[in-house]
GROMACS .gro file of C-alpha atoms in nm:
model
  514
    1MET     CA    1   7.693   9.553   7.326
    2PRO     CA    2   7.852   9.505   6.984
    3ARG     CA    3   8.109   9.764   6.885
    4SER     CA    4   7.947   9.818   6.546
    5SER     CA    5   7.615   9.918   6.702
    6SER     CA    6   7.769  10.150   6.959
    7VAL     CA    7   7.991  10.317   6.699
    8ARG     CA    8   7.690  10.397   6.480
    9ILE     CA    9   7.507  10.551   6.775
   10VAL     CA   10   7.809  10.758   6.881
   11THR     CA   11   7.860  10.872   6.521
   12GLU     CA   12   7.496  10.972   6.483
   13LEU     CA   13   7.498  11.168   6.809
   14ALA     CA   14   7.826  11.337   6.719
   15SER     CA   15   7.679  11.446   6.385
   16ARG     CA   16   7.412  11.627   6.582
   17GLY     CA   17   7.662  11.796   6.811
   18TYR     CA   18   7.643  11.569   7.116
   19ASN     CA   19   7.893  11.366   7.310
   20ALA     CA   20   7.753  11.075   7.512
   21GLU     CA   21   7.838  10.878   7.824
   22ARG     CA   22   7.912  10.513   7.757
   23GLU     CA   23   7.612  10.401   7.965
   24ALA     CA   24   7.388  10.635   7.768
   25VAL     CA   25   7.502  10.470   7.444
   26THR     CA   26   7.438  10.127   7.598
   27LEU     CA   27   7.083  10.220   7.699
   28ILE     CA   28   7.004  10.351   7.350
   29ALA     CA   29   7.150  10.037   7.191
   30GLY     CA   30   6.935   9.825   7.421
   31ALA     CA   31   6.612   9.989   7.305
   32ASN     CA   32   6.387   9.799   7.066
   33ASP     CA   33   6.428  10.079   6.810
   34PRO     CA   34   6.762  10.260   6.869
   35GLU     CA   35   6.702  10.513   6.589
   36ARG     CA   36   6.370  10.616   6.740
   37ALA     CA   37   6.534  10.624   7.082
   38ILE     CA   38   6.798  10.869   6.955
   39GLU     CA   39   6.526  11.100   6.823
   40ARG     CA   40   6.335  11.090   7.153
   41VAL     CA   41   6.647  11.160   7.358
   42ILE     CA   42   6.751  11.455   7.141
   43GLU     CA   43   6.400  11.600   7.149
   44SER     CA   44   6.392  11.597   7.529
   45VAL     CA   45   6.750  11.687   7.622
   46PRO     CA   46   6.801  12.042   7.760
   47ASP     CA   47   6.920  12.296   7.505
   48ASP     CA   48   7.239  12.370   7.697
   49ALA     CA   49   7.345  12.005   7.727
   50LEU     CA   50   7.651  11.906   7.525
   51THR     CA   51   7.689  11.556   7.671
   52LEU     CA   52   7.407  11.304   7.686
   53SER     CA   53   7.401  11.128   8.022
   54ALA     CA   54   7.244  10.796   8.111
   55GLU     CA   55   6.983  10.990   8.310
   56HIS     CA   56   6.885  11.188   7.997
   57VAL     CA   57   6.826  10.858   7.820
   58ARG     CA   58   6.631  10.703   8.106
   59ARG     CA   59   6.399  11.003   8.122
   60SER     CA   60   6.342  10.996   7.748
   61ILE     CA   61   6.296  10.629   7.667
   62ASP     CA   62   5.983  10.460   7.791
   63THR     CA   63   6.065  10.157   8.004
   64ASN     CA   64   5.877   9.935   7.760
   65ASP     CA   65   6.120  10.039   7.484
   66ALA     CA   66   6.432   9.930   7.670
   67THR     CA   67   6.575   9.582   7.705
   68THR     CA   68   6.519   9.548   8.076
   69ALA     CA   69   6.333   9.311   8.306
   70THR     CA   70   5.961   9.387   8.327
   71HIS     CA   71   5.859   9.145   8.598
   72ASN     CA   72   5.627   9.276   8.867
   73PRO     CA   73   5.511   8.957   9.035
   74SER     CA   74   5.277   8.931   9.326
   75VAL     CA   75   5.420   8.813   9.655
   76SER     CA   76   5.439   8.453   9.763
   77GLY     CA   77   5.331   8.340  10.108
   78GLY     CA   78   5.521   8.253  10.421
   79ASP     CA   79   5.651   7.919  10.547
   80HIS     CA   80   5.701   7.666  10.271
   81ASP     CA   81   5.954   7.416  10.143
   82MET     CA   82   6.213   7.497   9.883
   83GLN     CA   83   6.230   7.317   9.552
   84PRO     CA   84   6.451   7.007   9.585
   85GLU     CA   85   6.780   7.003   9.400
   86THR     CA   86   6.712   6.669   9.232
   87ASP     CA   87   6.574   6.754   8.890
   88PRO     CA   88   6.543   6.558   8.566
   89THR     CA   89   6.671   6.870   8.389
   90ALA     CA   90   6.986   6.889   8.603
   91PRO     CA   91   7.290   7.032   8.426
   92VAL     CA   92   7.522   6.812   8.229
   93GLU     CA   93   7.887   6.811   8.337
   94THR     CA   94   8.134   6.775   8.056
   95LYS     CA   95   8.509   6.785   8.017
   96GLY     CA   96   8.643   7.094   7.844
   97SER     CA   97   8.834   7.046   7.519
   98HIS     CA   98   9.155   7.236   7.448
   99GLY     CA   99   9.107   7.364   7.095
  100GLY     CA  100   9.203   7.730   7.097
  101ASN     CA  101   9.489   7.710   6.849
  102ASP     CA  102   9.378   7.444   6.605
  103ASP     CA  103   9.135   7.406   6.317
  104THR     CA  104   8.835   7.389   6.551
  105GLN     CA  105   8.846   7.765   6.616
  106SER     CA  106   8.514   7.933   6.548
  107GLU     CA  107   8.376   8.281   6.564
  108ARG     CA  108   8.054   8.341   6.753
  109SER     CA  109   7.765   8.189   6.563
  110ALA     CA  110   7.521   8.480   6.543
  111ASP     CA  111   7.510   8.832   6.407
  112PRO     CA  112   7.639   9.062   6.686
  113GLU     CA  113   7.354   9.300   6.600
  114LEU     CA  114   7.118   9.052   6.768
  115ARG     CA  115   7.287   9.104   7.103
  116SER     CA  116   7.168   9.329   7.380
  117LEU     CA  117   7.306   9.389   7.727
  118ALA     CA  118   7.167   9.645   7.972
  119ILE     CA  119   7.269   9.711   8.332
  120ALA     CA  120   7.053   9.828   8.622
  121GLY     CA  121   7.117   9.887   8.993
  122ASP     CA  122   7.478   9.997   8.948
  123ILE     CA  123   7.606  10.219   9.232
  124THR     CA  124   7.904  10.338   9.026
  125GLY     CA  125   7.911  10.718   9.013
  126ARG     CA  126   7.600  10.744   9.232
  127SER     CA  127   7.740  10.696   9.583
  128THR     CA  128   7.627  10.977   9.812
  129GLY     CA  129   7.685  10.828  10.157
  130THR     CA  130   7.899  11.024  10.402
  131GLY     CA  131   7.863  10.790  10.701
  132GLU     CA  132   7.636  11.032  10.888
  133TYR     CA  133   7.347  10.900  11.095
  134ALA     CA  134   7.096  11.040  10.847
  135ASP     CA  135   7.249  10.829  10.569
  136PHE     CA  136   7.179  10.509  10.762
  137VAL     CA  137   6.823  10.620  10.832
  138ARG     CA  138   6.763  10.681  10.461
  139THR     CA  139   6.904  10.339  10.369
  140PHE     CA  140   6.686  10.148  10.613
  141ARG     CA  141   6.375  10.354  10.535
  142ASP     CA  142   6.422  10.279  10.168
  143ARG     CA  143   6.467   9.909  10.243
  144TYR     CA  144   6.155   9.903  10.455
  145GLU     CA  145   5.940  10.094  10.206
  146ARG     CA  146   6.038   9.886   9.905
  147LEU     CA  147   6.011   9.545  10.073
  148SER     CA  148   5.695   9.634  10.265
  149LYS     CA  149   5.524   9.710   9.931
  150LEU     CA  150   5.577   9.345   9.840
  151LEU     CA  151   5.403   9.236  10.159
  152ARG     CA  152   5.119   9.481  10.217
  153SER     CA  153   4.893   9.324   9.956
  154ARG     CA  154   4.913   8.997  10.148
  155ILE     CA  155   4.780   9.118  10.481
  156ASN     CA  156   4.557   9.382  10.641
  157HIS     CA  157   4.858   9.578  10.757
  158ARG     CA  158   4.848   9.837  11.037
  159PRO     CA  159   5.133  10.059  11.158
  160THR     CA  160   5.269   9.963  11.499
  161GLU     CA  161   5.134  10.280  11.660
  162ALA     CA  162   4.786  10.187  11.536
  163VAL     CA  163   4.824   9.830  11.666
  164GLU     CA  164   4.916   9.970  12.008
  165ALA     CA  165   4.579  10.148  12.018
  166MET     CA  166   4.376   9.835  11.928
  167ALA     CA  167   4.172   9.646  12.189
  168GLY     CA  168   4.307   9.325  12.339
  169GLY     CA  169   4.194   9.011  12.156
  170SER     CA  170   4.176   9.186  11.819
  171ASP     CA  171   4.318   9.037  11.502
  172ALA     CA  172   4.616   9.236  11.380
  173ALA     CA  173   4.891   9.228  11.118
  174ILE     CA  174   5.224   9.409  11.102
  175VAL     CA  175   5.489   9.459  10.835
  176GLY     CA  176   5.817   9.533  11.005
  177MET     CA  177   6.193   9.504  11.011
  178ILE     CA  178   6.330   9.260  11.267
  179SER     CA  179   6.511   9.455  11.538
  180ASP     CA  180   6.548   9.169  11.789
  181ILE     CA  181   6.499   8.793  11.817
  182ARG     CA  182   6.523   8.616  12.151
  183SER     CA  183   6.389   8.309  12.324
  184THR     CA  184   6.171   8.328  12.636
  185ALA     CA  185   6.208   8.131  12.958
  186ASN     CA  186   5.940   7.891  12.830
  187GLY     CA  187   6.115   7.827  12.499
  188HIS     CA  188   5.893   8.049  12.287
  189TRP     CA  189   6.034   8.311  12.050
  190LEU     CA  190   5.993   8.686  12.088
  191VAL     CA  191   6.047   8.877  11.764
  192GLU     CA  192   6.044   9.255  11.782
  193LEU     CA  193   5.931   9.428  11.464
  194GLU     CA  194   6.000   9.791  11.380
  195ASP     CA  195   5.835  10.015  11.124
  196THR     CA  196   5.847  10.390  11.066
  197THR     CA  197   5.608  10.456  11.357
  198GLY     CA  198   5.756  10.240  11.632
  199THR     CA  199   5.822   9.883  11.749
  200PHE     CA  200   5.596   9.598  11.860
  201PRO     CA  201   5.672   9.258  12.024
  202CYS     CA  202   5.545   8.944  11.846
  203LEU     CA  203   5.544   8.600  12.011
  204ILE     CA  204   5.589   8.278  11.813
  205MET     CA  205   5.485   7.980  12.024
  206LYS     CA  206   5.722   7.683  12.027
  207ASP     CA  207   5.442   7.431  11.968
  208ARG     CA  208   5.324   7.594  11.645
  209ASP     CA  209   5.435   7.469  11.301
  210LEU     CA  210   5.548   7.823  11.244
  211ALA     CA  211   5.829   7.779  11.497
  212SER     CA  212   6.035   7.593  11.238
  213VAL     CA  213   6.074   7.919  11.045
  214VAL     CA  214   6.232   8.109  11.334
  215ASP     CA  215   6.578   7.969  11.267
  216GLU     CA  216   6.565   8.126  10.918
  217LEU     CA  217   6.510   8.477  11.051
  218LEU     CA  218   6.788   8.736  11.039
  219LEU     CA  219   6.809   9.075  11.203
  220ASP     CA  220   6.712   9.367  10.979
  221GLU     CA  221   6.514   9.166  10.727
  222VAL     CA  222   6.155   9.273  10.651
  223ILE     CA  223   5.870   9.030  10.718
  224ALA     CA  224   5.494   9.037  10.776
  225VAL     CA  225   5.310   8.866  11.061
  226GLU     CA  226   4.944   8.805  11.136
  227GLY     CA  227   4.792   8.704  11.467
  228THR     CA  228   4.587   8.798  11.772
  229LEU     CA  229   4.664   9.059  12.033
  230ALA     CA  230   4.697   8.950  12.396
  231GLY     CA  231   4.427   9.049  12.640
  232ASP     CA  232   4.609   9.362  12.744
  233GLY     CA  233   4.701   9.441  12.381
  234GLY     CA  234   5.072   9.452  12.461
  235ILE     CA  235   5.191   9.160  12.248
  236LEU     CA  236   5.091   8.989  11.923
  237PHE     CA  237   5.056   8.610  11.922
  238VAL     CA  238   5.169   8.515  11.570
  239ASP     CA  239   4.955   8.278  11.364
  240ASP     CA  240   5.124   8.329  11.028
  241LEU     CA  241   5.447   8.477  10.893
  242HIS     CA  242   5.531   8.594  10.540
  243PHE     CA  243   5.858   8.668  10.362
  244PRO     CA  244   5.872   8.901  10.061
  245ASP     CA  245   5.980   8.591   9.865
  246VAL     CA  246   5.967   8.488   9.501
  247PRO     CA  247   5.618   8.379   9.392
  248ARG     CA  248   5.584   8.007   9.340
  249THR     CA  249   5.418   8.084   9.008
  250TYR     CA  250   5.709   8.294   8.883
  251THR     CA  251   5.785   8.237   8.515
  252PRO     CA  252   6.133   8.346   8.403
  253SER     CA  253   6.199   8.519   8.072
  254THR     CA  254   6.409   8.356   7.802
  255ALA     CA  255   6.595   8.476   7.493
  256ASP     CA  256   6.431   8.465   7.151
  257ARG     CA  257   6.721   8.276   6.995
  258HIS     CA  258   6.972   8.009   7.092
  259VAL     CA  259   7.248   8.197   7.273
  260ARG     CA  260   7.458   8.100   7.572
  261ALA     CA  261   7.640   8.276   7.855
  262ALA     CA  262   7.936   8.163   8.063
  263LEU     CA  263   7.896   8.259   8.430
  264ILE     CA  264   8.218   8.243   8.632
  265SER     CA  265   8.379   8.414   8.931
  266ASP     CA  266   8.684   8.426   9.158
  267VAL     CA  267   8.969   8.419   8.910
  268HIS     CA  268   9.231   8.539   9.166
  269VAL     CA  269   9.514   8.624   8.929
  270GLY     CA  270   9.825   8.709   9.133
  271SER     CA  271   9.788   8.417   9.371
  272GLN     CA  272  10.042   8.137   9.365
  273GLU     CA  273   9.739   7.908   9.358
  274PHE     CA  274   9.581   8.062   9.046
  275ALA     CA  275   9.493   7.772   8.814
  276ALA     CA  276   9.646   7.922   8.499
  277ASP     CA  277   9.630   7.598   8.298
  278ALA     CA  278   9.260   7.555   8.373
  279TRP     CA  279   9.190   7.915   8.271
  280SER     CA  280   9.379   7.873   7.944
  281ALA     CA  281   9.194   7.549   7.873
  282PHE     CA  282   8.866   7.735   7.929
  283ALA     CA  283   8.973   8.018   7.699
  284ASP     CA  284   9.082   7.765   7.435
  285TRP     CA  285   8.745   7.592   7.456
  286LEU     CA  286   8.567   7.923   7.398
  287HIS     CA  287   8.739   7.935   7.056
  288THR     CA  288   8.593   7.598   6.948
  289GLU     CA  289   8.286   7.523   6.741
  290GLU     CA  290   8.129   7.360   7.047
  291ALA     CA  291   8.133   7.697   7.223
  292SER     CA  292   8.030   7.911   6.926
  293ALA     CA  293   7.693   7.995   7.084
  294VAL     CA  294   7.862   8.125   7.403
  295GLU     CA  295   7.843   8.496   7.326
  296TYR     CA  296   7.854   8.639   7.679
  297LEU     CA  297   8.103   8.605   7.965
  298LEU     CA  298   7.998   8.732   8.308
  299VAL     CA  299   8.253   8.740   8.592
  300ALA     CA  300   8.110   8.787   8.942
  301GLY     CA  301   8.405   8.940   9.123
  302ASP     CA  302   8.760   8.878   9.248
  303MET     CA  303   8.949   8.924   8.923
  304VAL     CA  304   9.272   8.929   9.126
  305GLU     CA  305   9.401   8.798   9.457
  306GLY     CA  306   9.453   9.147   9.599
  307VAL     CA  307   9.699   9.255   9.866
  308GLY     CA  308   9.649   9.241  10.244
  309VAL     CA  309   9.308   9.075  10.227
  310TYR     CA  310   9.386   8.822  10.501
  311PRO     CA  311   9.680   8.763  10.740
  312ASN     CA  312  10.010   8.658  10.580
  313GLN     CA  313   9.857   8.671  10.233
  314ASP     CA  314  10.179   8.817  10.095
  315GLU     CA  315  10.348   8.480  10.148
  316GLU     CA  316  10.112   8.325   9.891
  317LEU     CA  317  10.130   8.596   9.626
  318ASP     CA  318  10.288   8.535   9.288
  319ILE     CA  319  10.248   8.906   9.205
  320VAL     CA  320  10.282   9.149   9.496
  321ASP     CA  321  10.180   9.474   9.320
  322ILE     CA  322   9.805   9.524   9.282
  323TYR     CA  323   9.832   9.704   8.947
  324GLU     CA  324  10.054   9.430   8.809
  325GLN     CA  325   9.792   9.178   8.918
  326TYR     CA  326   9.530   9.356   8.708
  327GLU     CA  327   9.770   9.385   8.417
  328GLN     CA  328   9.823   9.009   8.429
  329PHE     CA  329   9.447   8.951   8.456
  330ALA     CA  330   9.407   9.160   8.141
  331GLU     CA  331   9.658   8.936   7.966
  332TYR     CA  332   9.458   8.628   8.059
  333LEU     CA  333   9.138   8.801   7.948
  334LYS     CA  334   9.297   8.849   7.605
  335GLU     CA  335   9.289   8.470   7.564
  336VAL     CA  336   8.908   8.487   7.551
  337PRO     CA  337   8.760   8.536   7.201
  338GLY     CA  338   8.749   8.903   7.111
  339ASP     CA  339   8.396   8.881   6.969
  340MET     CA  340   8.238   8.794   7.305
  341GLU     CA  341   8.050   9.040   7.527
  342ILE     CA  342   8.225   9.056   7.866
  343LEU     CA  343   8.097   9.202   8.193
  344LEU     CA  344   8.299   9.229   8.516
  345ILE     CA  345   8.186   9.323   8.867
  346PRO     CA  346   8.419   9.356   9.170
  347GLY     CA  347   8.451   9.135   9.476
  348ASN     CA  348   8.607   9.165   9.820
  349HIS     CA  349   8.959   9.087   9.688
  350ASP     CA  350   8.939   9.360   9.426
  351ALA     CA  351   9.076   9.714   9.461
  352VAL     CA  352   8.745   9.885   9.541
  353ARG     CA  353   8.581   9.974   9.870
  354LEU     CA  354   8.482   9.672  10.080
  355ALA     CA  355   8.146   9.816  10.186
  356GLU     CA  356   7.851   9.706   9.972
  357PRO     CA  357   7.721   9.815   9.731
  358GLN     CA  358   8.064   9.827   9.570
  359PRO     CA  359   8.117  10.068   9.281
  360GLY     CA  360   8.290   9.945   8.968
  361PHE     CA  361   8.663   9.986   8.925
  362ASP     CA  362   8.822  10.331   8.905
  363ASP     CA  363   8.947  10.481   8.580
  364ASP     CA  364   9.304  10.354   8.620
  365LEU     CA  365   9.192   9.993   8.663
  366ARG     CA  366   8.931  10.024   8.389
  367GLU     CA  367   9.203  10.135   8.151
  368ILE     CA  368   9.416   9.835   8.247
  369MET     CA  369   9.124   9.594   8.196
  370ASP     CA  370   8.998   9.752   7.875
  371VAL     CA  371   9.026   9.424   7.686
  372HIS     CA  372   8.773   9.327   7.419
  373ASP     CA  373   8.563   9.630   7.526
  374ALA     CA  374   8.484   9.458   7.857
  375ARG     CA  375   8.198   9.624   8.044
  376ILE     CA  376   8.239   9.702   8.414
  377SER     CA  377   7.962   9.746   8.668
  378GLY     CA  378   7.917   9.759   9.044
  379ASN     CA  379   7.843   9.484   9.293
  380PRO     CA  380   7.556   9.397   9.287
  381SER     CA  381   7.413   9.471   8.944
  382THR     CA  382   7.126   9.332   8.740
  383VAL     CA  383   7.233   9.252   8.386
  384THR     CA  384   6.961   9.195   8.129
  385ILE     CA  385   7.086   8.992   7.834
  386GLU     CA  386   6.844   8.952   7.546
  387GLY     CA  387   6.551   8.970   7.787
  388VAL     CA  388   6.697   8.743   8.057
  389SER     CA  389   6.770   8.925   8.384
  390ILE     CA  390   7.075   8.806   8.578
  391LEU     CA  391   7.136   8.939   8.929
  392MET     CA  392   7.513   8.938   8.974
  393TYR     CA  393   7.636   8.959   9.332
  394HIS     CA  394   7.983   8.861   9.448
  395GLY     CA  395   7.841   8.695   9.758
  396VAL     CA  396   8.019   8.811  10.075
  397SER     CA  397   7.693   8.793  10.272
  398LEU     CA  398   7.677   8.418  10.209
  399ASP     CA  399   7.938   8.377  10.485
  400GLU     CA  400   7.702   8.543  10.730
  401VAL     CA  401   7.393   8.352  10.620
  402ILE     CA  402   7.583   8.023  10.649
  403ALA     CA  403   7.708   8.117  10.996
  404GLU     CA  404   7.363   8.221  11.123
  405LEU     CA  405   7.135   7.952  10.979
  406PRO     CA  406   7.120   7.575  11.043
  407GLU     CA  407   7.343   7.361  10.822
  408GLU     CA  408   7.051   7.195  10.644
  409LYS     CA  409   6.937   7.537  10.524
  410ALA     CA  410   7.274   7.700  10.448
  411SER     CA  411   7.617   7.547  10.403
  412TYR     CA  412   7.938   7.593  10.204
  413ASP     CA  413   7.900   7.250  10.044
  414GLU     CA  414   7.565   7.356   9.895
  415PRO     CA  415   7.607   7.730   9.833
  416HIS     CA  416   7.283   7.756   9.636
  417LYS     CA  417   7.087   7.696   9.960
  418PRO     CA  418   7.192   8.022  10.131
  419MET     CA  419   7.120   8.186   9.793
  420TYR     CA  420   6.764   8.052   9.823
  421GLN     CA  421   6.742   8.230  10.157
  422LEU     CA  422   6.846   8.560  10.001
  423LEU     CA  423   6.585   8.515   9.729
  424LYS     CA  424   6.327   8.442   9.997
  425LYS     CA  425   6.420   8.760  10.183
  426ARG     CA  426   6.452   8.959   9.855
  427HIS     CA  427   6.776   9.115   9.974
  428VAL     CA  428   7.135   9.014   9.901
  429ALA     CA  429   7.272   9.120  10.244
  430PRO     CA  430   6.984   9.157  10.491
  431GLN     CA  431   7.173   9.160  10.821
  432TYR     CA  432   7.355   9.478  10.920
  433GLY     CA  433   7.638   9.508  11.169
  434GLY     CA  434   7.800   9.169  11.115
  435HIS     CA  435   8.089   9.066  10.893
  436THR     CA  436   7.929   9.207  10.578
  437ARG     CA  437   8.013   9.575  10.547
  438ILE     CA  438   7.719   9.782  10.420
  439ALA     CA  439   7.756  10.142  10.307
  440PRO     CA  440   7.470  10.384  10.379
  441GLU     CA  441   7.329  10.537  10.061
  442GLU     CA  442   7.018  10.732   9.963
  443ARG     CA  443   6.861  10.404   9.852
  444ASP     CA  444   6.928  10.043   9.941
  445TYR     CA  445   7.094   9.900   9.630
  446LEU     CA  446   7.091   9.553   9.787
  447VAL     CA  447   6.713   9.505   9.770
  448MET     CA  448   6.583   9.257   9.509
  449GLU     CA  449   6.286   9.466   9.403
  450GLU     CA  450   6.243   9.270   9.082
  451VAL     CA  451   6.271   8.893   9.066
  452PRO     CA  452   6.576   8.788   8.860
  453ASP     CA  453   6.562   8.501   8.614
  454ILE     CA  454   6.912   8.395   8.723
  455PHE     CA  455   7.091   8.470   9.051
  456HIS     CA  456   7.469   8.442   9.007
  457THR     CA  457   7.719   8.460   9.296
  458GLY     CA  458   8.073   8.355   9.379
  459HIS     CA  459   8.296   8.427   9.681
  460VAL     CA  460   8.272   8.092   9.862
  461HIS     CA  461   8.472   7.902   9.594
  462LYS     CA  462   8.218   7.620   9.580
  463LEU     CA  463   8.008   7.508   9.286
  464GLY     CA  464   7.636   7.488   9.358
  465TYR     CA  465   7.319   7.526   9.157
  466GLY     CA  466   6.946   7.468   9.179
  467LYS     CA  467   6.612   7.631   9.114
  468TYR     CA  468   6.412   7.822   9.373
  469HIS     CA  469   6.060   7.897   9.250
  470ASN     CA  470   6.191   7.878   8.892
  471VAL     CA  471   6.481   8.116   8.955
  472LEU     CA  472   6.814   7.956   8.864
  473ALA     CA  473   7.053   8.005   9.158
  474LEU     CA  474   7.416   7.948   9.066
  475ASN     CA  475   7.741   7.978   9.259
  476SER     CA  476   8.015   7.928   9.005
  477GLY     CA  477   8.318   7.799   9.195
  478CYS     CA  478   8.664   7.949   9.135
  479TRP     CA  479   8.995   7.940   8.944
  480GLN     CA  480   9.221   7.920   9.250
  481GLU     CA  481   9.346   7.606   9.421
  482GLN     CA  482   9.323   7.574   9.798
  483THR     CA  483   9.511   7.839   9.993
  484SER     CA  484   9.643   7.794  10.346
  485PHE     CA  485   9.368   8.024  10.470
  486GLN     CA  486   9.099   7.809  10.305
  487GLN     CA  487   9.262   7.500  10.450
  488SER     CA  488   9.248   7.657  10.797
  489VAL     CA  489   8.869   7.708  10.763
  490ASN     CA  490   8.815   7.368  10.599
  491ILE     CA  491   8.710   7.491  10.254
  492ASP     CA  492   8.798   7.258   9.967
  493PRO     CA  493   8.743   7.476   9.656
  494ASP     CA  494   8.576   7.368   9.333
  495VAL     CA  495   8.834   7.479   9.076
  496GLY     CA  496   8.810   7.528   8.701
  497TYR     CA  497   8.437   7.488   8.642
  498ALA     CA  498   8.258   7.704   8.386
  499PRO     CA  499   7.877   7.700   8.416
  500ILE     CA  500   7.719   7.765   8.076
  501VAL     CA  501   7.354   7.877   8.059
  502ASP     CA  502   7.140   7.844   7.748
  503LEU     CA  503   6.952   8.174   7.762
  504ASP     CA  504   6.670   8.047   7.541
  505THR     CA  505   6.585   7.761   7.780
  506LEU     CA  506   6.778   7.845   8.100
  507ASP     CA  507   6.927   7.496   8.085
  508LEU     CA  508   7.263   7.468   8.260
  509THR     CA  509   7.574   7.279   8.149
  510ILE     CA  510   7.889   7.256   8.361
  511GLN     CA  511   8.218   7.252   8.170
  512LYS     CA  512   8.516   7.124   8.370
  513PHE     CA  513   8.871   7.236   8.290
  514TYR     CA  514   9.073   7.154   8.603
   0.00000   0.00000   0.00000
């Protein structure tokens, strides 16, 4: 959000006797008519309130007035192929120029008043989990309820307790969370589904076309099945299976003007392997006329290398103090043009809790990184920029998806493919109890209730991109050369790439600076 716009809003509210939270100011600025939004908020705020909160604004401004995603698509069906990566509109890869200190410097091309940036799904300041059993129950109930809504319109759903009472041979359909997957002695697959009333066993026969989908299933994801009950009514023979999925007919939103965003991740300042020259070349390029339409910079986690993240990491640190790492990151961030809008979310190397959803950085770190008015949000968050919704998720669950699924459907060399799987499941970390730590909260912040126009991840240090049902899936590589740990797990990182998205067309260009 441009400083000039936010200052006017703060000044206007102060003249009426109100302070305001920063997020509240952002929400007002993102409304189609900020002046009208101010009036509506003030009219509805309690008389004893001295500070306007984001919740006051949300209650006062109609959702149609705010700059947020408004997609509410119907649900796509079950087993189907993904869109191939070969595409005549594939992104162009170019070499970055190094023009930051010469006559090619340019300010951003458009009036900052045209910009808008709104954030949704941020856990920061809203975490309520205590680790009690009831917290986990609430999280999984919320996941089930929200994802099952996407599936119930597709089938004639019955609760499991009702299916148990049906006569053998009846047609039946269930929406449930997968609690178990196992093969039978005959090579068939038994999938146990659980809903809020109980569990029910579902059999997928090995000779059915549907069997090819079984290797995509993960524990704790929500699916729908249709089929016929056995003669004794004790098992459902599955004829069809549906994922929540992105509709094939999904049409993404685009910006009303030519404006571009740089989507990067995994900077890892503090590591001996941080590619400082590549970063500086990128920052220099952002000052050039060629990059004048790049008005937004989104960083999907791992600003710094961190301390104690993996064994013997201290031997590869250039900066051993975590606060000094962030101070140095802030110095590098200063190289970026000051008239850009910047948004940062944390990753697993950052100094926040490891369990997802991760809240944004604490006040001390925010103060250190307060460069160019950079915005900070939690992981994951949905960022709506001039009407284009971008789901930002650091991507730790990609490790688990790649480990669980066949290589042709999920691999490190093609990181957009496991991202397709997450879009298909409409959840950024569906499997609980594995390597991905998940914090119990009152709601499941990891559900993709709305379809994003762009899905942006990092974490795996590989560049990958493609479109899944018209959603641009992008893993943006890294700014860190290969570490000994990466070498031990055979990961050859893609270093110094800056994916640039034209928000008016969603075309992708890859700038290379390494």
